[in-house]
Amino acid sequence: DIQMTQSPSSLSASVGDRVTITCQASEGISHFVNWYQQKPGKAPKLLIYDVFNLATGVPSRFSGSGSGTHFTFTISSLQPEDFATYYCQQYDNLLALTFGGGTKVEIK
Amino acid sequence: QVQLVQSGSELKKPGASVKVSCKTSGYTFTSHAINWVRQAPGQGLEWMGRINTNTGNPTYAQGFTGRFVFSLDTSVSTAYLQISSLKTEDTAVYYCTRPFGAGAFEIWGQGTMVTVSS
């Protein structure tokens, strides 16, 4: 299975900060990388699909980039409602979809 | 609007079975596969597999073969996850989710907490 190594596992940031999270795939994958936000007690929410496409209704402060094995998720200006856990996910192999370990974004 | 509504929390003893339902509405049931994702307490997300809602053909991820069964009742637009011979390590929230395309999980159920304890 393709492993997705996500870093950091947690970070502390202030409102207005730029936040970057990375995912390293264990082998090269095409554009099949998505990013999700999860708040406590809630289901995950799709933010970015296919590396850089914003899901419906997602604010433009969220963005994604990358190719090959290295993928990046960025929040350009952190808002109070953005404190949550974020996950990357690959679906290059449709028989073995995998998620990264998650990044918890906390208030500094 | 498109919705996935799951059945309520379950408390089971080790060795028992549980069946979680995922009732869909707002779209044609057979147009999208239903995927299942597990989240153990305080842990990350784990893809369990999917079921093709057209053919009923399931695909199970590694680690979810044998005791885990996906099924459908197309007459009521509902997918099911059954887990048999429950173990304490099966304690988790189980989500059903509908992708657009092949693997971007756009719509999620609210989750079903399954607790396995003696």
PDB file of C-alpha atoms in Angstrom:
ATOM      1  CA  ASP A   1       0.000   0.000   0.000  1.00  0.00           C
ATOM      2  CA  ILE A   2       1.066   3.584  -0.574  1.00  0.00           C
ATOM      3  CA  GLN A   3       1.943   5.240   2.746  1.00  0.00           C
ATOM      4  CA  MET A   4       1.213   8.923   3.275  1.00  0.00           C
ATOM      5  CA  THR A   5       3.583  10.486   5.818  1.00  0.00           C
ATOM      6  CA  GLN A   6       2.051  13.707   7.060  1.00  0.00           C
ATOM      7  CA  SER A   7       3.948  16.393   8.952  1.00  0.00           C
ATOM      8  CA  PRO A   8       3.899  17.943  11.388  1.00  0.00           C
ATOM      9  CA  SER A   9       1.593  15.856  13.562  1.00  0.00           C
ATOM     10  CA  SER A  10       0.606  19.023  15.412  1.00  0.00           C
ATOM     11  CA  LEU A  11       1.305  22.719  15.321  1.00  0.00           C
ATOM     12  CA  SER A  12       0.426  25.843  17.260  1.00  0.00           C
ATOM     13  CA  ALA A  13      -0.432  28.975  15.338  1.00  0.00           C
ATOM     14  CA  SER A  14      -2.133  32.327  15.778  1.00  0.00           C
ATOM     15  CA  VAL A  15      -5.050  33.839  13.909  1.00  0.00           C
ATOM     16  CA  GLY A  16      -3.695  35.388  10.732  1.00  0.00           C
ATOM     17  CA  ASP A  17      -0.717  33.046  10.451  1.00  0.00           C
ATOM     18  CA  ARG A  18       0.171  31.164   7.302  1.00  0.00           C
ATOM     19  CA  VAL A  19       0.073  27.415   7.954  1.00  0.00           C
ATOM     20  CA  THR A  20       1.628  24.714   5.787  1.00  0.00           C
ATOM     21  CA  ILE A  21       1.191  20.950   6.107  1.00  0.00           C
ATOM     22  CA  THR A  22       2.990  18.399   3.975  1.00  0.00           C
ATOM     23  CA  CYS A  23       2.342  14.828   2.895  1.00  0.00           C
ATOM     24  CA  GLN A  24       5.051  12.593   1.507  1.00  0.00           C
ATOM     25  CA  ALA A  25       3.879   9.573  -0.488  1.00  0.00           C
ATOM     26  CA  SER A  26       5.911   6.359  -0.330  1.00  0.00           C
ATOM     27  CA  GLU A  27       5.858   6.177  -4.114  1.00  0.00           C
ATOM     28  CA  GLY A  28       4.988   8.516  -6.919  1.00  0.00           C
ATOM     29  CA  ILE A  29       1.287   9.165  -7.360  1.00  0.00           C
ATOM     30  CA  SER A  30      -0.380  11.219 -10.014  1.00  0.00           C
ATOM     31  CA  HIS A  31      -2.815  13.930  -8.995  1.00  0.00           C
ATOM     32  CA  PHE A  32      -4.932  11.722  -6.736  1.00  0.00           C
ATOM     33  CA  VAL A  33      -4.445  13.574  -3.460  1.00  0.00           C
ATOM     34  CA  ASN A  34      -7.197  15.104  -1.353  1.00  0.00           C
ATOM     35  CA  TRP A  35      -7.250  17.098   1.894  1.00  0.00           C
ATOM     36  CA  TYR A  36      -9.878  17.010   4.664  1.00  0.00           C
ATOM     37  CA  GLN A  37     -10.659  19.025   7.787  1.00  0.00           C
ATOM     38  CA  GLN A  38     -12.102  17.352  10.856  1.00  0.00           C
ATOM     39  CA  LYS A  39     -13.420  19.057  13.966  1.00  0.00           C
ATOM     40  CA  PRO A  40     -13.967  17.158  17.232  1.00  0.00           C
ATOM     41  CA  GLY A  41     -17.022  14.920  17.162  1.00  0.00           C
ATOM     42  CA  LYS A  42     -17.713  15.679  13.514  1.00  0.00           C
ATOM     43  CA  ALA A  43     -17.253  13.863  10.226  1.00  0.00           C
ATOM     44  CA  PRO A  44     -14.370  14.954   8.006  1.00  0.00           C
ATOM     45  CA  LYS A  45     -15.024  17.627   5.413  1.00  0.00           C
ATOM     46  CA  LEU A  46     -13.476  17.591   1.951  1.00  0.00           C
ATOM     47  CA  LEU A  47     -11.495  20.790   1.338  1.00  0.00           C
ATOM     48  CA  ILE A  48      -9.196  20.084  -1.618  1.00  0.00           C
ATOM     49  CA  TYR A  49      -9.434  17.355  -4.270  1.00  0.00           C
ATOM     50  CA  ASP A  50      -6.982  16.238  -6.922  1.00  0.00           C
ATOM     51  CA  VAL A  51      -4.095  18.193  -5.386  1.00  0.00           C
ATOM     52  CA  PHE A  52      -5.285  21.772  -5.859  1.00  0.00           C
ATOM     53  CA  ASN A  53      -9.048  21.959  -6.587  1.00  0.00           C
ATOM     54  CA  LEU A  54     -11.227  23.632  -3.963  1.00  0.00           C
ATOM     55  CA  ALA A  55     -14.331  21.684  -3.009  1.00  0.00           C
ATOM     56  CA  THR A  56     -17.664  23.472  -3.252  1.00  0.00           C
ATOM     57  CA  GLY A  57     -18.035  26.322  -0.774  1.00  0.00           C
ATOM     58  CA  VAL A  58     -14.482  26.111   0.574  1.00  0.00           C
ATOM     59  CA  PRO A  59     -12.846  29.517   1.185  1.00  0.00           C
ATOM     60  CA  SER A  60      -9.965  30.538  -1.033  1.00  0.00           C
ATOM     61  CA  ARG A  61      -7.553  30.838   1.897  1.00  0.00           C
ATOM     62  CA  PHE A  62      -7.179  27.058   1.582  1.00  0.00           C
ATOM     63  CA  SER A  63      -4.934  25.758  -1.190  1.00  0.00           C
ATOM     64  CA  GLY A  64      -3.040  22.665  -2.242  1.00  0.00           C
ATOM     65  CA  SER A  65      -0.081  21.919  -4.462  1.00  0.00           C
ATOM     66  CA  GLY A  66       2.466  19.245  -5.258  1.00  0.00           C
ATOM     67  CA  SER A  67       3.296  16.365  -7.532  1.00  0.00           C
ATOM     68  CA  GLY A  68       5.063  13.032  -7.539  1.00  0.00           C
ATOM     69  CA  THR A  69       5.619  12.174  -3.893  1.00  0.00           C
ATOM     70  CA  HIS A  70       5.478  15.601  -2.207  1.00  0.00           C
ATOM     71  CA  PHE A  71       2.206  17.423  -1.551  1.00  0.00           C
ATOM     72  CA  THR A  72       1.457  20.604   0.388  1.00  0.00           C
ATOM     73  CA  PHE A  73      -1.665  22.069   1.993  1.00  0.00           C
ATOM     74  CA  THR A  74      -1.695  25.745   2.962  1.00  0.00           C
ATOM     75  CA  ILE A  75      -3.974  28.041   4.910  1.00  0.00           C
ATOM     76  CA  SER A  76      -2.937  31.542   3.876  1.00  0.00           C
ATOM     77  CA  SER A  77      -4.397  33.375   6.882  1.00  0.00           C
ATOM     78  CA  LEU A  78      -5.598  31.184   9.742  1.00  0.00           C
ATOM     79  CA  GLN A  79      -9.089  31.965  10.992  1.00  0.00           C
ATOM     80  CA  PRO A  80     -10.625  30.988  14.366  1.00  0.00           C
ATOM     81  CA  GLU A  81     -12.840  28.378  12.683  1.00  0.00           C
ATOM     82  CA  ASP A  82      -9.795  26.682  11.115  1.00  0.00           C
ATOM     83  CA  PHE A  83      -8.552  25.129  14.349  1.00  0.00           C
ATOM     84  CA  ALA A  84      -9.072  21.459  13.589  1.00  0.00           C
ATOM     85  CA  THR A  85      -7.275  18.317  12.436  1.00  0.00           C
ATOM     86  CA  TYR A  86      -6.319  18.017   8.780  1.00  0.00           C
ATOM     87  CA  TYR A  87      -5.729  14.815   6.794  1.00  0.00           C
ATOM     88  CA  CYS A  88      -4.284  14.098   3.389  1.00  0.00           C
ATOM     89  CA  GLN A  89      -5.514  11.090   1.425  1.00  0.00           C
ATOM     90  CA  GLN A  90      -4.381   9.347  -1.743  1.00  0.00           C
ATOM     91  CA  TYR A  91      -6.473   7.327  -4.148  1.00  0.00           C
ATOM     92  CA  ASP A  92      -3.875   6.469  -6.767  1.00  0.00           C
ATOM     93  CA  ASN A  93      -4.524   2.810  -5.979  1.00  0.00           C
ATOM     94  CA  LEU A  94      -8.282   2.328  -5.851  1.00  0.00           C
ATOM     95  CA  LEU A  95      -7.861  -0.980  -4.052  1.00  0.00           C
ATOM     96  CA  ALA A  96      -5.902   0.641  -1.226  1.00  0.00           C
ATOM     97  CA  LEU A  97      -6.844   4.213  -0.431  1.00  0.00           C
ATOM     98  CA  THR A  98      -4.827   5.613   2.445  1.00  0.00           C
ATOM     99  CA  PHE A  99      -4.903   8.648   4.724  1.00  0.00           C
ATOM    100  CA  GLY A 100      -2.042  10.513   6.318  1.00  0.00           C
ATOM    101  CA  GLY A 101      -1.750  10.441  10.085  1.00  0.00           C
ATOM    102  CA  GLY A 102      -3.295  13.866  10.570  1.00  0.00           C
ATOM    103  CA  THR A 103      -2.127  17.315  11.685  1.00  0.00           C
ATOM    104  CA  LYS A 104      -3.785  18.970  14.657  1.00  0.00           C
ATOM    105  CA  VAL A 105      -3.788  22.754  14.332  1.00  0.00           C
ATOM    106  CA  GLU A 106      -4.066  24.374  17.756  1.00  0.00           C
ATOM    107  CA  ILE A 107      -4.313  27.924  19.029  1.00  0.00           C
ATOM    108  CA  LYS A 108      -1.024  29.489  20.098  1.00  0.00           C
TER     109      LYS A 108
ATOM    110  CA  GLN B   1     -30.103  17.791  -0.496  1.00  0.00           C
ATOM    111  CA  VAL B   2     -27.770  14.811  -0.523  1.00  0.00           C
ATOM    112  CA  GLN B   3     -27.642  13.126   2.877  1.00  0.00           C
ATOM    113  CA  LEU B   4     -26.205  10.019   4.470  1.00  0.00           C
ATOM    114  CA  VAL B   5     -27.845   9.225   7.810  1.00  0.00           C
ATOM    115  CA  GLN B   6     -26.349   6.478   9.939  1.00  0.00           C
ATOM    116  CA  SER B   7     -27.837   4.380  12.692  1.00  0.00           C
ATOM    117  CA  GLY B   8     -27.196   5.169  16.338  1.00  0.00           C
ATOM    118  CA  SER B   9     -24.442   4.208  18.753  1.00  0.00           C
ATOM    119  CA  GLU B  10     -24.002   0.578  19.717  1.00  0.00           C
ATOM    120  CA  LEU B  11     -22.601  -1.091  22.822  1.00  0.00           C
ATOM    121  CA  LYS B  12     -21.678  -4.720  22.275  1.00  0.00           C
ATOM    122  CA  LYS B  13     -19.865  -7.483  24.108  1.00  0.00           C
ATOM    123  CA  PRO B  14     -16.809  -9.185  22.630  1.00  0.00           C
ATOM    124  CA  GLY B  15     -17.834 -11.961  20.259  1.00  0.00           C
ATOM    125  CA  ALA B  16     -21.139 -10.356  19.334  1.00  0.00           C
ATOM    126  CA  SER B  17     -22.085  -8.865  15.948  1.00  0.00           C
ATOM    127  CA  VAL B  18     -23.221  -5.409  14.932  1.00  0.00           C
ATOM    128  CA  LYS B  19     -24.862  -4.010  11.805  1.00  0.00           C
ATOM    129  CA  VAL B  20     -24.530  -0.320  11.022  1.00  0.00           C
ATOM    130  CA  SER B  21     -26.856   1.260   8.483  1.00  0.00           C
ATOM    131  CA  CYS B  22     -26.278   4.221   6.173  1.00  0.00           C
ATOM    132  CA  LYS B  23     -29.497   5.565   4.654  1.00  0.00           C
ATOM    133  CA  THR B  24     -29.000   7.793   1.633  1.00  0.00           C
ATOM    134  CA  SER B  25     -31.269  10.411   0.140  1.00  0.00           C
ATOM    135  CA  GLY B  26     -31.232  13.243  -2.352  1.00  0.00           C
ATOM    136  CA  TYR B  27     -29.574  11.385  -5.217  1.00  0.00           C
ATOM    137  CA  THR B  28     -29.800   8.197  -7.251  1.00  0.00           C
ATOM    138  CA  PHE B  29     -28.475   5.507  -4.914  1.00  0.00           C
ATOM    139  CA  THR B  30     -26.890   3.422  -7.654  1.00  0.00           C
ATOM    140  CA  SER B  31     -24.903   6.319  -9.130  1.00  0.00           C
ATOM    141  CA  HIS B  32     -22.138   6.341  -6.508  1.00  0.00           C
ATOM    142  CA  ALA B  33     -20.295   3.714  -4.509  1.00  0.00           C
ATOM    143  CA  ILE B  34     -20.518   3.813  -0.724  1.00  0.00           C
ATOM    144  CA  ASN B  35     -17.230   3.703   1.150  1.00  0.00           C
ATOM    145  CA  TRP B  36     -16.646   2.941   4.832  1.00  0.00           C
ATOM    146  CA  VAL B  37     -14.019   4.641   7.024  1.00  0.00           C
ATOM    147  CA  ARG B  38     -13.045   3.746  10.590  1.00  0.00           C
ATOM    148  CA  GLN B  39     -11.705   6.080  13.267  1.00  0.00           C
ATOM    149  CA  ALA B  40     -10.572   4.552  16.545  1.00  0.00           C
ATOM    150  CA  PRO B  41     -10.718   6.840  19.614  1.00  0.00           C
ATOM    151  CA  GLY B  42      -8.099   9.579  19.328  1.00  0.00           C
ATOM    152  CA  GLN B  43      -6.740   8.074  16.126  1.00  0.00           C
ATOM    153  CA  GLY B  44      -6.725   8.879  12.418  1.00  0.00           C
ATOM    154  CA  LEU B  45      -8.888   7.814   9.525  1.00  0.00           C
ATOM    155  CA  GLU B  46      -8.683   4.336   8.027  1.00  0.00           C
ATOM    156  CA  TRP B  47     -10.336   3.329   4.760  1.00  0.00           C
ATOM    157  CA  MET B  48     -12.171   0.018   5.137  1.00  0.00           C
ATOM    158  CA  GLY B  49     -13.368  -0.437   1.575  1.00  0.00           C
ATOM    159  CA  ARG B  50     -16.313   0.249  -0.688  1.00  0.00           C
ATOM    160  CA  ILE B  51     -19.381  -1.354  -2.166  1.00  0.00           C
ATOM    161  CA  ASN B  52     -20.486  -0.835  -5.751  1.00  0.00           C
ATOM    162  CA  THR B  53     -24.127   0.150  -5.444  1.00  0.00           C
ATOM    163  CA  ASN B  54     -24.859  -0.992  -9.007  1.00  0.00           C
ATOM    164  CA  THR B  55     -23.540  -4.528  -8.736  1.00  0.00           C
ATOM    165  CA  GLY B  56     -23.318  -5.045  -4.985  1.00  0.00           C
ATOM    166  CA  ASN B  57     -19.657  -5.989  -5.440  1.00  0.00           C
ATOM    167  CA  PRO B  58     -17.599  -5.139  -2.324  1.00  0.00           C
ATOM    168  CA  THR B  59     -13.907  -4.273  -2.118  1.00  0.00           C
ATOM    169  CA  TYR B  60     -12.261  -4.696   1.257  1.00  0.00           C
ATOM    170  CA  ALA B  61      -9.057  -3.007   2.367  1.00  0.00           C
ATOM    171  CA  GLN B  62      -6.277  -5.046   3.887  1.00  0.00           C
ATOM    172  CA  GLY B  63      -7.153  -5.716   7.499  1.00  0.00           C
ATOM    173  CA  PHE B  64     -10.882  -5.656   6.873  1.00  0.00           C
ATOM    174  CA  THR B  65     -11.454  -9.069   5.360  1.00  0.00           C
ATOM    175  CA  GLY B  66     -13.283 -11.934   6.997  1.00  0.00           C
ATOM    176  CA  ARG B  67     -15.251 -10.325   9.838  1.00  0.00           C
ATOM    177  CA  PHE B  68     -16.415  -7.266   7.909  1.00  0.00           C
ATOM    178  CA  VAL B  69     -19.248  -7.409   5.382  1.00  0.00           C
ATOM    179  CA  PHE B  70     -20.676  -4.622   3.248  1.00  0.00           C
ATOM    180  CA  SER B  71     -24.206  -5.036   1.894  1.00  0.00           C
ATOM    181  CA  LEU B  72     -27.033  -3.072   0.321  1.00  0.00           C
ATOM    182  CA  ASP B  73     -30.790  -2.783   0.270  1.00  0.00           C
ATOM    183  CA  THR B  74     -31.416  -0.807  -2.893  1.00  0.00           C
ATOM    184  CA  SER B  75     -35.178  -0.741  -2.240  1.00  0.00           C
ATOM    185  CA  VAL B  76     -34.538   1.662   0.644  1.00  0.00           C
ATOM    186  CA  SER B  77     -31.317   3.251  -0.675  1.00  0.00           C
ATOM    187  CA  THR B  78     -29.366   1.962   2.299  1.00  0.00           C
ATOM    188  CA  ALA B  79     -25.901   0.486   2.751  1.00  0.00           C
ATOM    189  CA  TYR B  80     -24.865  -1.675   5.668  1.00  0.00           C
ATOM    190  CA  LEU B  81     -21.667  -2.583   7.481  1.00  0.00           C
ATOM    191  CA  GLN B  82     -21.770  -5.770   9.521  1.00  0.00           C
ATOM    192  CA  ILE B  83     -18.952  -6.734  11.863  1.00  0.00           C
ATOM    193  CA  SER B  84     -18.956 -10.184  13.410  1.00  0.00           C
ATOM    194  CA  SER B  85     -16.934 -11.701  16.267  1.00  0.00           C
ATOM    195  CA  LEU B  86     -16.392  -8.228  17.695  1.00  0.00           C
ATOM    196  CA  LYS B  87     -13.136  -7.464  19.499  1.00  0.00           C
ATOM    197  CA  THR B  88     -12.371  -4.633  21.884  1.00  0.00           C
ATOM    198  CA  GLU B  89     -10.099  -3.157  19.223  1.00  0.00           C
ATOM    199  CA  ASP B  90     -13.135  -2.711  16.937  1.00  0.00           C
ATOM    200  CA  THR B  91     -14.230   0.129  19.221  1.00  0.00           C
ATOM    201  CA  ALA B  92     -14.376   3.105  16.873  1.00  0.00           C
ATOM    202  CA  VAL B  93     -16.535   5.537  14.989  1.00  0.00           C
ATOM    203  CA  TYR B  94     -17.574   4.111  11.634  1.00  0.00           C
ATOM    204  CA  TYR B  95     -18.411   6.508   8.811  1.00  0.00           C
ATOM    205  CA  CYS B  96     -20.096   5.870   5.488  1.00  0.00           C
ATOM    206  CA  THR B  97     -19.108   8.267   2.752  1.00  0.00           C
ATOM    207  CA  ARG B  98     -19.962   8.951  -0.866  1.00  0.00           C
ATOM    208  CA  PRO B  99     -17.274  10.058  -3.255  1.00  0.00           C
ATOM    209  CA  PHE B 100     -17.532  12.123  -6.347  1.00  0.00           C
ATOM    210  CA  GLY B 101     -15.330  10.607  -8.960  1.00  0.00           C
ATOM    211  CA  ALA B 102     -13.396   7.653  -7.660  1.00  0.00           C
ATOM    212  CA  GLY B 103     -11.899   8.689  -4.361  1.00  0.00           C
ATOM    213  CA  ALA B 104     -12.687  12.191  -3.086  1.00  0.00           C
ATOM    214  CA  PHE B 105     -15.105  11.709  -0.198  1.00  0.00           C
ATOM    215  CA  GLU B 106     -17.545  14.548  -0.613  1.00  0.00           C
ATOM    216  CA  ILE B 107     -20.540  13.471   1.462  1.00  0.00           C
ATOM    217  CA  TRP B 108     -20.248  11.824   4.888  1.00  0.00           C
ATOM    218  CA  GLY B 109     -22.641  10.251   7.324  1.00  0.00           C
ATOM    219  CA  GLN B 110     -22.582  11.572  10.871  1.00  0.00           C
ATOM    220  CA  GLY B 111     -20.723   8.500  12.107  1.00  0.00           C
ATOM    221  CA  THR B 112     -21.759   5.578  14.293  1.00  0.00           C
ATOM    222  CA  MET B 113     -19.899   4.880  17.517  1.00  0.00           C
ATOM    223  CA  VAL B 114     -19.467   1.171  18.156  1.00  0.00           C
ATOM    224  CA  THR B 115     -18.153   0.306  21.607  1.00  0.00           C
ATOM    225  CA  VAL B 116     -17.034  -3.241  22.340  1.00  0.00           C
ATOM    226  CA  SER B 117     -16.664  -3.929  26.026  1.00  0.00           C
ATOM    227  CA  SER B 118     -17.353  -6.731  28.439  1.00  0.00           C
TER     228      SER B 118
END
